[in-house]
Coordinates of C-alpha atoms in Angstrom, one line a residue:
M1 CA -230.6 -138.0 -12.6
T2 CA -230.7 -142.0 -12.7
E3 CA -228.1 -142.2 -9.8
D4 CA -230.0 -139.2 -7.7
L5 CA -233.4 -142.2 -8.2
I6 CA -231.2 -144.9 -6.8
K7 CA -230.1 -142.7 -3.9
E8 CA -233.4 -141.7 -3.5
V9 CA -235.3 -145.2 -3.6
K10 CA -231.9 -146.3 -0.8
H11 CA -233.5 -143.5 0.9
I12 CA -237.1 -144.6 1.1
Q13 CA -236.0 -148.5 1.9
R14 CA -234.0 -147.0 4.9
C15 CA -236.9 -146.0 6.5
L16 CA -239.5 -148.3 6.1
V17 CA -236.7 -150.4 7.7
N18 CA -237.0 -147.9 10.4
K19 CA -240.4 -147.9 10.9
E20 CA -241.7 -150.2 13.3
S21 CA -244.2 -153.0 12.5
E22 CA -245.9 -156.1 13.5
G23 CA -248.1 -158.7 11.9
E24 CA -249.3 -158.0 8.5
E25 CA -247.9 -154.4 8.1
W26 CA -244.7 -155.9 8.5
E27 CA -245.2 -158.5 5.9
E28 CA -246.5 -155.6 3.9
K29 CA -243.9 -153.1 4.0
M30 CA -241.2 -156.3 3.6
Q31 CA -243.1 -157.1 0.1
I32 CA -242.3 -153.1 -0.3
I33 CA -238.8 -153.4 0.3
R34 CA -238.6 -156.3 -2.1
K35 CA -240.0 -154.2 -4.3
L36 CA -238.0 -151.0 -3.8
E37 CA -234.7 -153.4 -4.5
E38 CA -236.1 -154.7 -8.0
V39 CA -236.4 -151.0 -8.8
S40 CA -233.0 -150.3 -7.9
D41 CA -231.8 -152.9 -9.5
Y42 CA -233.3 -152.0 -12.7
L43 CA -231.8 -148.3 -12.4
K44 CA -228.6 -149.9 -11.4
D45 CA -228.9 -152.0 -14.8
A46 CA -229.8 -149.2 -17.0
L47 CA -227.2 -147.0 -15.9
G48 CA -224.6 -149.8 -16.4
R49 CA -226.0 -149.3 -19.8
G50 CA -226.0 -145.9 -20.5
I51 CA -229.6 -145.4 -20.1
E52 CA -230.8 -142.1 -18.2
F53 CA -233.6 -141.6 -16.0

């Protein structure tokens, strides 16, 4: 299940990257993308330790 969560997070990131935005909206989008990357990294670390979500 953790692998599926990682795939979903990556899919959301790709959707955000492809979304047109400017100015403050672009900055917020980039912040969200960075936070999703942190979530993805956390899930990968957990998976490496044998923790399933």
